[in-house]
């Protein structure tokens, strides 16, 4: 039976970060970093418990501007015109903070918890943050797992029109509207038929809503991603053992994962057939097995 510490808040990098720990204190530390606008509970409780059962001290946390971590201020809602200027004229998007600041939040949380180095697992924007930690603070990273993420390389195809429209949609105005939108959003992101997930979506939406929404914060996170540019060239210098996991039907494009794996020397690429931009339960065994093998393998090599 693995231990579980309920959510707590700690000061790190000048902000409050809400985190939660699954697993034993002496197990291999593994940080889970979530994606754009996604609270830490998008790393499902059972997913965290299963990882902990494989001998990890699993730490999930709310990124800045989401959930129970600090909500910042400033910045305006991103406009389609700004996106066009970025894409075609390379005019940078203004941002209140960048991915490097979110990487420093991650390292600050590790400092506050007394963790010298850890295995990093990041999904989507979380993968970008994990890449940035690996690039800027390599001594803090035992292994890197980048899931459904990308390098920031502008040559990687943009998301599908449906996924882009969803990212740019105005925020819901009521709880009822949020619950409906939550289900619609994840249906697009999963890119397939997942009735077992759809059955759980209303309860998941209720839980997310209860922890608090921050639409302006999601906008600032999106600006952080777009303002941080490409990591592709810098990734050529990564020496950290790296695993890249991506779904073959990701509406935010499988090419992002392929570009990540091609950019990092020695990276292993696992393409999961039928997986979109989500972590449905039916794919957990394969994902957890891959993370377990990769992280424990890296730990054994370093010993």
XYZ file of N, CA, C and O in Angstrom, residues 21-22 49 53 67 69 79 83 104 109 111 113 130 133 140 149 164 179 192 199 208 227 295:
92
model
N 1.257 14.513 -2.990
C 2.258 13.444 -3.113
C 1.616 12.065 -2.921
O 0.855 11.844 -1.981
N 1.955 11.156 -3.837
C 1.567 9.747 -3.745
C 2.854 8.930 -3.650
O 3.784 9.164 -4.420
N -1.552 6.790 -8.396
C -1.412 5.645 -7.483
C -0.694 4.478 -8.164
O 0.153 3.820 -7.550
N 2.872 2.828 -7.189
C 3.002 1.395 -6.920
C 4.203 0.781 -7.636
O 4.657 -0.307 -7.282
N -5.882 26.295 -10.947
C -6.225 25.552 -9.736
C -5.975 26.342 -8.471
O -6.363 27.501 -8.348
N -2.916 27.026 -7.156
C -1.656 27.773 -7.130
C -1.941 29.249 -7.395
O -3.070 29.620 -7.748
N -5.540 37.347 -29.448
C -6.409 37.553 -30.606
C -5.933 36.716 -31.800
O -4.732 36.436 -31.920
N -1.961 35.763 -33.504
C -1.518 34.434 -33.945
C -1.051 34.464 -35.399
O -0.030 33.862 -35.742
N 11.189 27.478 -13.622
C 11.733 27.892 -12.315
C 10.756 27.584 -11.188
O 11.172 27.298 -10.064
N 9.724 24.350 -6.516
C 8.955 23.352 -5.759
C 9.878 22.236 -5.284
O 9.801 21.794 -4.125
N 13.076 22.491 -4.695
C 13.878 23.080 -3.606
C 13.096 23.067 -2.299
O 13.617 22.670 -1.250
N 10.737 21.211 -1.392
C 10.496 19.849 -0.892
C 11.801 19.105 -0.590
O 11.779 17.933 -0.223
N 8.905 20.757 -18.868
C 9.901 19.735 -18.495
C 11.133 19.829 -19.384
O 12.270 19.680 -18.918
N 13.126 22.821 -18.122
C 13.874 22.486 -16.891
C 15.132 21.698 -17.259
O 16.228 21.967 -16.762
N 19.196 18.877 -12.286
C 18.025 18.597 -11.459
C 17.152 17.478 -12.042
O 16.161 17.093 -11.444
N 3.790 16.441 -26.560
C 4.315 17.803 -26.526
C 5.044 18.115 -27.826
O 4.933 17.379 -28.816
N -7.953 24.084 -32.805
C -7.611 25.508 -32.707
C -8.803 26.338 -32.259
O -8.687 27.205 -31.389
N -19.505 22.591 -17.676
C -19.580 21.122 -17.670
C -19.823 20.588 -19.087
O -19.193 19.614 -19.513
N -11.533 10.142 -30.708
C -11.977 8.761 -30.896
C -13.171 8.467 -30.017
O -13.714 9.354 -29.354
N -18.261 8.941 -19.649
C -19.113 8.691 -18.484
C -18.570 9.393 -17.238
O -19.339 9.765 -16.339
N -13.071 19.939 -11.164
C -12.262 21.052 -11.669
C -12.925 22.374 -11.302
O -12.273 23.303 -10.803
N 5.201 32.836 -26.651
C 6.285 33.822 -26.536
C 7.648 33.173 -26.289
O 8.679 33.844 -26.390
N 12.382 5.479 -16.459
C 12.891 6.196 -15.282
C 13.755 5.293 -14.400
O 14.842 5.687 -13.969
